[in-house]
Coordinates of N, CA, C and O in Angstrom, one line a residue:
M1 N -36.3 1.6 10.2 CA -34.7 0.9 9.1 C -34.7 -0.7 10.3 O -34.8 -0.4 11.7
P2 N -34.9 -1.5 9.4 CA -34.9 -3.2 9.8 C -33.5 -3.3 10.5 O -33.6 -4.3 11.6
F3 N -32.2 -2.9 10.9 CA -31.4 -3.2 12.0 C -31.4 -2.1 12.8 O -30.1 -1.9 12.9
E4 N -31.8 -1.2 13.0 CA -31.4 0.2 14.5 C -31.1 -0.6 15.4 O -30.3 -0.3 15.8
T5 N -31.4 -2.1 15.7 CA -31.0 -2.5 16.9 C -29.8 -4.2 16.8 O -30.0 -4.6 17.3
G6 N -29.7 -3.6 15.5 CA -28.4 -4.7 15.3 C -29.0 -5.8 13.9 O -30.1 -5.9 13.7
P7 N -28.1 -6.3 13.6 CA -26.7 -6.7 13.4 C -26.5 -5.3 12.8 O -26.9 -4.7 12.0
H8 N -25.3 -5.2 13.7 CA -24.2 -3.8 12.7 C -23.1 -4.3 12.1 O -22.4 -5.3 12.8
I9 N -22.5 -3.6 11.0 CA -21.7 -3.9 10.3 C -20.5 -3.5 11.6 O -20.0 -2.1 10.9
Q10 N -19.4 -4.5 11.5 CA -17.6 -3.9 11.6 C -16.7 -4.1 10.6 O -16.1 -3.3 10.3
A11 N -17.0 -5.1 9.7 CA -16.4 -5.0 8.3 C -17.1 -5.9 7.2 O -17.5 -7.1 8.0
A12 N -16.9 -5.1 5.8 CA -17.3 -6.4 4.9 C -16.3 -5.6 3.9 O -16.0 -5.0 3.5
A13 N -15.5 -6.8 3.6 CA -14.6 -6.4 2.7 C -14.2 -8.0 1.7 O -14.8 -9.2 2.0
F14 N -13.6 -8.0 0.5 CA -12.6 -8.7 -0.2 C -11.3 -8.8 -0.1 O -11.0 -7.9 -0.5
C15 N -10.8 -9.6 -0.1 CA -9.2 -9.7 0.2 C -8.6 -11.3 -0.1 O -9.4 -12.4 -0.6
E16 N -7.2 -11.2 -0.4 CA -6.9 -12.6 -0.9 C -6.6 -13.1 -0.1 O -6.6 -14.6 -0.2
Q17 N -6.3 -12.6 1.8 CA -5.7 -13.7 2.4 C -6.7 -13.1 3.7 O -6.6 -11.8 4.0
V18 N -7.1 -14.2 4.6 CA -7.0 -13.7 6.3 C -6.6 -14.3 7.4 O -5.8 -15.6 6.9
I19 N -5.9 -14.0 8.0 CA -5.4 -14.6 9.3 C -5.9 -14.4 10.3 O -6.5 -13.1 10.9
E20 N -6.5 -15.4 11.2 CA -7.3 -14.9 12.3 C -6.6 -15.6 13.3 O -5.8 -16.8 13.6
D21 N -6.1 -15.0 14.7 CA -5.2 -15.7 15.7 C -6.0 -16.3 16.7 O -7.2 -16.6 16.6
K22 N -5.2 -16.8 17.7 CA -6.0 -17.9 18.5 C -6.9 -17.1 19.4 O -8.0 -17.5 20.2
T23 N -7.0 -15.8 19.4 CA -8.0 -14.7 20.3 C -9.3 -14.4 19.2 O -10.4 -14.0 19.6
G24 N -9.3 -14.5 18.0 CA -10.1 -14.4 17.1 C -10.4 -12.8 16.4 O -11.5 -13.0 15.2
L25 N -8.9 -12.6 16.7 CA -8.5 -11.4 16.1 C -8.6 -11.4 14.7 O -7.4 -12.4 14.2
L26 N -8.7 -11.0 13.9 CA -8.4 -10.9 12.3 C -7.4 -9.9 11.4 O -7.6 -9.0 11.6
S27 N -7.2 -10.8 10.8 CA -5.7 -9.9 9.8 C -6.4 -9.7 8.1 O -6.2 -10.8 7.7
L28 N -6.7 -8.8 7.9 CA -7.0 -8.8 6.3 C -5.8 -8.7 5.4 O -5.4 -7.4 5.6
I29 N -5.7 -9.0 4.6 CA -3.9 -8.9 3.6 C -4.6 -8.9 2.0 O -5.7 -9.8 1.8
R30 N -4.4 -7.8 2.2 CA -4.6 -7.6 0.2 C -6.3 -7.2 -0.1 O -6.9 -8.3 -0.5
I31 N -6.7 -6.0 0.5 CA -8.0 -6.0 0.4 C -8.3 -5.4 -0.9 O -7.5 -4.4 -1.3
I32 N -9.3 -6.1 -2.0 CA -9.8 -5.5 -2.8 C -10.9 -5.5 -3.4 O -11.6 -6.2 -2.9
D33 N -11.1 -4.5 -4.4 CA -12.3 -4.6 -4.7 C -12.2 -4.1 -6.4 O -13.9 -4.3 -7.3
V34 N -11.4 -4.3 -7.2 CA -11.1 -4.4 -8.4 C -10.3 -5.3 -8.8 O -8.8 -5.4 -7.9
I35 N -10.3 -6.1 -10.2 CA -9.4 -6.9 -10.7 C -9.4 -6.1 -12.0 O -10.4 -6.0 -13.0
T36 N -7.9 -6.6 -13.2 CA -8.2 -6.1 -14.1 C -7.1 -7.7 -14.7 O -6.4 -8.0 -14.5
H37 N -8.0 -8.0 -16.2 CA -7.5 -9.3 -16.7 C -7.1 -8.6 -18.0 O -8.1 -8.1 -18.9
T38 N -5.9 -9.5 -17.8 CA -5.0 -8.5 -19.1 C -5.0 -10.2 -20.2 O -4.8 -11.2 -19.7
E39 N -5.4 -10.0 -21.9 CA -5.1 -10.6 -22.8 C -3.9 -10.0 -23.6 O -4.1 -9.2 -24.3
A40 N -2.9 -10.7 -23.7 CA -1.6 -10.1 -24.3 C -1.0 -10.9 -25.2 O -0.9 -12.0 -24.7
R41 N -1.5 -10.8 -26.5 CA -1.2 -11.6 -27.6 C -1.4 -11.3 -29.1 O -1.7 -10.8 -28.8
P42 N -1.1 -11.9 -29.9 CA -1.6 -11.5 -31.8 C -2.8 -11.7 -31.8 O -2.8 -10.4 -32.4
E43 N -3.9 -12.1 -31.1 CA -5.3 -11.5 -31.8 C -5.9 -11.9 -30.6 O -6.6 -13.3 -30.2
P44 N -6.2 -11.0 -29.4 CA -6.8 -11.3 -27.7 C -8.3 -11.0 -28.1 O -9.1 -10.3 -29.3
P45 N -9.0 -11.6 -28.0 CA -10.5 -11.7 -28.2 C -11.1 -10.0 -27.8 O -10.6 -9.8 -26.5
L46 N -12.2 -10.2 -28.6 CA -12.7 -8.8 -28.8 C -13.5 -8.2 -27.0 O -13.2 -7.4 -26.1
E47 N -14.1 -9.9 -26.4 CA -14.5 -9.0 -25.0 C -14.0 -10.3 -24.4 O -13.3 -11.4 -25.0
M48 N -13.9 -10.0 -23.4 CA -13.5 -10.8 -21.9 C -13.9 -12.7 -22.0 O -14.7 -12.7 -21.8
P49 N -12.9 -13.1 -21.9 CA -13.5 -14.6 -21.6 C -13.7 -14.4 -20.3 O -13.4 -13.7 -19.3
P50 N -14.3 -15.5 -19.9 CA -14.4 -15.9 -18.5 C -13.4 -16.1 -17.3 O -12.1 -16.9 -17.8
V51 N -13.2 -15.2 -15.9 CA -12.2 -15.5 -15.4 C -12.5 -16.3 -14.5 O -13.5 -15.4 -13.1
N52 N -11.5 -17.2 -13.7 CA -12.1 -17.8 -12.2 C -11.2 -16.9 -11.6 O -10.0 -16.8 -11.4
W53 N -11.2 -16.5 -10.0 CA -10.9 -15.6 -9.2 C -11.1 -16.7 -7.7 O -12.4 -16.4 -7.4
R54 N -10.3 -16.5 -7.4 CA -10.2 -16.6 -5.5 C -10.3 -15.7 -4.9 O -9.3 -15.2 -5.1
M55 N -10.9 -15.3 -3.9 CA -11.0 -14.8 -2.7 C -11.3 -15.1 -2.3 O -12.3 -15.4 -1.7
K56 N -11.4 -14.2 -0.3 CA -11.8 -14.5 1.0 C -12.9 -13.0 1.2 O -12.7 -11.9 0.7
L57 N -14.2 -13.6 1.0 CA -15.3 -12.5 1.7 C -15.0 -12.6 3.0 O -15.6 -13.7 3.7
V58 N -15.2 -11.1 3.9 CA -15.1 -11.2 5.1 C -16.2 -10.4 5.8 O -16.1 -9.0 5.2
L59 N -16.8 -11.0 6.8 CA -17.9 -9.9 7.4 C -17.6 -10.0 8.8 O -17.4 -11.2 9.7
S60 N -17.2 -8.8 9.0 CA -17.2 -8.7 11.1 C -18.5 -8.2 11.9 O -18.9 -7.1 11.1
L61 N -19.4 -8.9 12.2 CA -21.1 -8.5 12.4 C -20.9 -8.5 14.2 O -20.4 -9.2 15.2
K62 N -21.1 -7.3 14.9 CA -21.7 -6.9 16.1 C -23.4 -7.2 16.2 O -23.7 -6.8 15.4
P63 N -23.8 -8.2 17.2 CA -25.1 -8.4 17.0 C -26.3 -7.8 18.0 O -27.5 -7.3 16.7
D64 N -25.9 -6.6 19.0 CA -26.3 -5.5 19.5 C -27.5 -6.8 20.1 O -27.5 -7.8 21.1
R65 N -28.9 -6.5 19.6 CA -30.0 -7.4 20.4 C -30.3 -7.8 18.9 O -31.0 -9.2 19.2
A66 N -29.8 -8.9 17.7 CA -29.9 -9.8 17.0 C -29.2 -10.4 17.2 O -28.1 -11.6 16.8
R67 N -29.5 -11.9 18.7 CA -28.8 -12.8 19.3 C -29.7 -14.1 18.5 O -30.9 -13.8 18.4
G68 N -29.2 -14.9 18.7 CA -29.5 -16.5 18.1 C -29.0 -17.1 17.0 O -28.1 -16.3 16.4
R69 N -29.2 -17.4 16.6 CA -29.4 -18.0 14.9 C -30.4 -17.4 14.0 O -30.8 -17.0 14.0
H70 N -29.3 -17.3 13.2 CA -29.8 -16.3 11.9 C -29.4 -16.8 10.5 O -28.0 -17.7 10.7
E71 N -29.9 -16.5 9.8 CA -28.7 -17.1 8.5 C -28.4 -16.0 7.4 O -29.1 -15.3 7.2
I72 N -27.3 -15.9 6.9 CA -26.8 -14.9 6.2 C -26.3 -15.3 5.3 O -26.3 -16.4 4.5
K73 N -26.7 -14.7 4.0 CA -27.1 -15.5 1.9 C -25.9 -14.1 1.2 O -26.6 -13.0 1.8
I74 N -24.6 -14.7 0.6 CA -24.5 -13.7 -0.3 C -24.8 -14.0 -1.8 O -24.8 -15.1 -2.3
V75 N -25.6 -12.5 -2.3 CA -26.2 -13.2 -3.4 C -24.9 -11.9 -4.5 O -25.6 -10.8 -4.7
P76 N -24.4 -12.7 -5.0 CA -24.2 -12.1 -6.4 C -24.9 -11.9 -7.7 O -25.8 -12.1 -7.7
E77 N -24.4 -10.6 -8.2 CA -25.4 -10.0 -8.8 C -24.1 -9.2 -10.3 O -23.5 -8.3 -9.9
E78 N -24.1 -9.7 -11.4 CA -23.6 -9.4 -13.0 C -24.0 -8.1 -13.2 O -25.1 -7.4 -12.9
P79 N -22.9 -7.7 -13.7 CA -23.4 -6.6 -14.3 C -24.4 -6.4 -14.9 O -25.0 -5.3 -15.4
S80 N -24.7 -6.9 -16.1 CA -26.4 -7.4 -16.8 C -27.1 -7.1 -15.8 O -28.2 -7.1 -16.5
G81 N -27.4 -7.7 -14.4 CA -28.8 -7.2 -13.4 C -28.7 -8.7 -13.5 O -29.5 -9.5 -12.6
E82 N -28.2 -10.1 -14.2 CA -28.8 -11.1 -13.5 C -28.4 -11.7 -12.3 O -27.2 -11.3 -11.6
V83 N -29.1 -12.8 -11.3 CA -29.0 -12.3 -10.4 C -28.2 -13.9 -10.0 O -29.4 -14.8 -10.7
E84 N -27.2 -14.2 -9.5 CA -26.6 -15.6 -9.6 C -27.1 -16.2 -8.1 O -27.8 -15.8 -6.9
A85 N -27.2 -17.7 -8.0 CA -27.8 -18.4 -6.7 C -26.6 -17.7 -5.7 O -25.5 -17.6 -5.8
P86 N -26.9 -18.2 -4.2 CA -26.4 -17.8 -3.5 C -25.8 -17.9 -2.5 O -25.5 -19.9 -2.3
M87 N -24.5 -18.1 -1.8 CA -24.0 -18.7 -0.8 C -24.7 -18.4 0.1 O -24.8 -17.5 0.9
Q88 N -24.7 -19.5 1.6 CA -25.1 -19.1 2.5 C -24.5 -20.5 3.5 O -24.0 -21.1 3.2
L89 N -25.3 -19.2 4.8 CA -25.1 -20.4 6.3 C -25.5 -19.7 7.1 O -26.2 -18.4 7.4
S90 N -25.6 -20.5 8.5 CA -25.5 -20.0 9.5 C -24.9 -19.7 10.7 O -24.4 -20.5 10.4
V91 N -25.8 -18.4 11.3 CA -24.1 -17.8 12.2 C -25.2 -18.2 14.0 O -26.6 -17.7 13.9
Y92 N -24.5 -17.6 14.5 CA -25.6 -18.0 16.1 C -24.7 -16.9 16.8 O -23.4 -16.6 17.2
M93 N -25.4 -16.0 17.0 CA -24.8 -14.3 17.5 C -25.0 -14.2 19.1 O -26.6 -15.1 19.5
D94 N -23.7 -13.6 19.3 CA -24.7 -14.2 21.2 C -23.9 -12.5 21.6 O -22.7 -12.6 21.3
G95 N -24.0 -11.8 22.8 CA -24.0 -10.6 23.7 C -23.6 -9.9 22.4 O -23.7 -9.9 21.8
E96 N -24.1 -8.8 23.3 CA -24.0 -7.6 22.6 C -23.6 -6.8 21.5 O -23.2 -6.5 20.6
E97 N -22.1 -6.9 22.4 CA -20.4 -6.3 21.8 C -19.5 -7.8 21.8 O -18.9 -7.0 20.7
R98 N -19.6 -8.9 21.8 CA -18.9 -9.8 20.9 C -19.6 -9.9 19.5 O -21.0 -10.4 19.4
G99 N -18.8 -10.1 18.5 CA -18.7 -9.8 16.9 C -18.9 -11.6 17.1 O -18.4 -12.8 17.6
Q100 N -19.0 -11.2 15.2 CA -19.5 -13.3 14.8 C -18.1 -12.3 13.0 O -18.6 -11.8 12.6
N101 N -17.1 -13.2 13.3 CA -16.5 -13.1 12.2 C -16.7 -14.4 11.2 O -17.2 -15.9 11.8
I102 N -17.3 -14.2 10.0 CA -18.0 -14.5 8.9 C -16.9 -14.6 7.7 O -16.5 -13.9 7.3
I103 N -16.0 -16.1 7.5 CA -14.9 -15.8 6.3 C -15.6 -17.0 5.4 O -15.9 -17.7 5.5
F104 N -15.8 -16.0 3.8 CA -16.4 -17.2 3.0 C -15.3 -17.9 1.9 O -14.7 -16.3 1.6
D105 N -15.0 -18.8 1.8 CA -13.9 -19.1 0.5 C -14.5 -19.2 -0.6 O -15.7 -19.6 -0.9
V106 N -14.3 -17.8 -1.3 CA -15.3 -17.7 -2.4 C -14.3 -18.1 -4.3 O -13.2 -17.7 -4.3
A107 N -14.6 -18.9 -4.7 CA -14.3 -19.2 -6.3 C -15.3 -18.6 -7.1 O -15.9 -19.4 -7.0
Y108 N -14.9 -17.6 -7.7 CA -16.0 -17.0 -8.4 C -15.5 -17.0 -9.9 O -14.1 -16.7 -10.2
T109 N -16.8 -17.4 -11.2 CA -16.0 -17.1 -12.4 C -17.0 -15.7 -13.0 O -17.9 -15.7 -13.1
F110 N -16.1 -14.8 -13.3 CA -16.6 -13.8 -13.9 C -16.8 -13.8 -15.6 O -15.8 -14.1 -16.0
T111 N -17.9 -13.9 -15.7 CA -18.1 -13.2 -17.5 C -18.3 -12.4 -18.2 O -18.1 -12.7 -19.1
L112 N -18.5 -11.1 -17.6 CA -18.2 -10.3 -17.7 C -17.5 -8.8 -17.6 O -17.1 -8.8 -16.2
E113 N -17.2 -7.8 -18.0 CA -16.6 -6.7 -17.5 C -17.8 -6.2 -17.2 O -18.5 -5.9 -17.5
G114 N -17.2 -5.4 -16.0 CA -17.8 -4.5 -15.2 C -18.2 -4.7 -14.0 O -17.4 -5.1 -13.2
L115 N -19.1 -3.7 -13.5 CA -20.1 -3.5 -11.8 C -20.2 -4.8 -11.2 O -21.7 -5.4 -11.9
Y116 N -19.8 -5.9 -10.5 CA -20.5 -6.6 -9.8 C -21.4 -6.4 -8.2 O -20.2 -6.3 -7.9
W117 N -22.1 -7.0 -7.7 CA -22.4 -6.5 -6.8 C -22.5 -7.9 -5.9 O -23.3 -8.7 -6.3
F118 N -22.0 -8.0 -4.4 CA -22.7 -9.0 -3.8 C -23.3 -8.7 -2.7 O -22.7 -7.6 -2.0
Q119 N -25.0 -8.8 -2.9 CA -25.9 -8.8 -1.7 C -25.0 -9.3 -0.2 O -25.4 -10.6 -0.6
V120 N -25.5 -8.7 0.7 CA -25.1 -9.5 1.9 C -27.2 -9.3 2.6 O -27.2 -8.7 2.6
L121 N -27.6 -10.7 2.9 CA -28.5 -10.4 3.0 C -28.7 -11.2 4.7 O -27.6 -12.5 4.4
F122 N -29.2 -11.0 5.5 CA -29.0 -11.4 6.9 C -30.9 -11.6 7.2 O -31.9 -10.7 7.1
D123 N -31.1 -12.9 7.2 CA -32.0 -13.8 7.5 C -33.6 -12.6 6.5 O -34.2 -12.2 6.6
D124 N -33.1 -12.3 5.2 CA -33.5 -12.6 3.7 C -33.8 -11.3 3.6 O -34.2 -10.6 2.8
A125 N -33.3 -10.3 4.5 CA -33.1 -8.3 4.4 C -32.2 -8.2 4.4 O -30.9 -8.3 4.7
L126 N -31.9 -7.2 3.1 CA -30.9 -6.5 2.9 C -29.7 -5.9 3.9 O -30.5 -4.8 4.2
L127 N -28.8 -6.5 4.1 CA -28.0 -5.4 4.9 C -26.8 -5.0 4.5 O -26.9 -3.2 5.2
T128 N -26.4 -5.0 3.8 CA -25.3 -4.3 2.6 C -25.3 -4.8 1.6 O -25.5 -6.0 0.7
K129 N -24.9 -3.9 0.7 CA -24.2 -4.3 -0.4 C -22.6 -4.5 -1.1 O -21.9 -3.0 -0.8
M130 N -22.0 -5.1 -1.5 CA -20.2 -4.8 -1.4 C -20.1 -4.7 -3.0 O -20.3 -6.0 -3.8
P131 N -19.5 -3.9 -3.7 CA -19.1 -3.9 -4.9 C -18.1 -4.5 -5.5 O -16.6 -4.5 -4.6
F132 N -17.7 -4.9 -6.7 CA -16.4 -5.7 -6.9 C -16.4 -5.3 -8.4 O -17.4 -5.8 -9.6
R133 N -15.5 -4.2 -9.5 CA -15.3 -4.0 -10.6 C -14.5 -4.8 -10.6 O -13.5 -5.1 -10.7
V134 N -14.6 -5.6 -12.3 CA -13.7 -6.4 -13.3 C -13.3 -5.6 -14.5 O -14.3 -4.9 -15.3
K135 N -12.1 -5.5 -15.4 CA -11.5 -4.9 -16.2 C -11.2 -5.8 -16.9 O -10.4 -6.4 -16.3
Y136 N -11.2 -5.5 -18.0 CA -10.6 -6.0 -19.3 C -9.7 -5.3 -20.0 O -10.3 -4.0 -20.6
Q137 N -8.0 -5.7 -20.2 CA -7.7 -4.9 -20.6 C -6.9 -5.8 -21.9 O -6.5 -6.9 -22.0
R138 N -7.1 -5.4 -23.3 CA -6.9 -6.3 -24.5 C -5.5 -5.4 -24.6 O -5.4 -4.3 -25.2
I139 N -4.5 -6.4 -25.1 CA -2.8 -6.2 -25.7 C -2.7 -6.7 -26.7 O -2.8 -8.0 -26.8
V140 N -2.9 -5.8 -28.1 CA -2.7 -6.9 -29.4 C -1.4 -6.8 -29.8 O -0.5 -5.5 -29.8
Q141 N -0.4 -7.9 -29.5 CA 1.0 -7.9 -29.5 C 1.1 -8.9 -31.4 O 0.3 -9.5 -31.2
P142 N 2.5 -8.1 -31.7 CA 2.7 -8.6 -33.0 C 3.2 -10.2 -32.8 O 3.6 -10.5 -31.6
G143 N 2.3 -10.6 -34.4 CA 3.3 -12.1 -34.0 C 4.7 -12.6 -34.0 O 5.6 -10.9 -34.0
K144 N 5.5 -13.8 -33.9 CA 7.1 -13.7 -34.1 C 7.4 -13.0 -35.6 O 6.8 -13.4 -36.6
L145 N 9.0 -12.4 -35.6 CA 9.5 -12.3 -36.8 C 10.2 -13.5 -37.3 O 10.8 -13.5 -36.4
V146 N 10.9 -13.1 -38.4 CA 11.4 -14.4 -38.9 C 12.1 -13.6 -39.5 O 12.7 -12.6 -39.9

């Protein structure tokens, strides 16, 4: 197994907000892994229109022996299997128990209903995958009565 000696995942989540105090401790507010987009009107589209969504992606890693500078990539995969361009950054890991909290501001356009996967790569090796489901609710409302 490639990560027997680190890094180890303490947390991997999507949320609406993150509070980081002056000591580096995190509070994740409204952890989410599913959204429902609703179109309610006289003639809502049969297929879900693109949905723009803002959220935080939080990773909390413990290095163990994976010390030094490393590259982290987040690779979105659509329900169709199409892979999008990755979000990426470099991190410096030090100390066995001292963690690294990584917070991505994500503004993503969901174009399909279904299950999205966000692959987390550590130096180009798969560390974990994070699921995120998008649902579409279509409500046909009658037009105005005269």
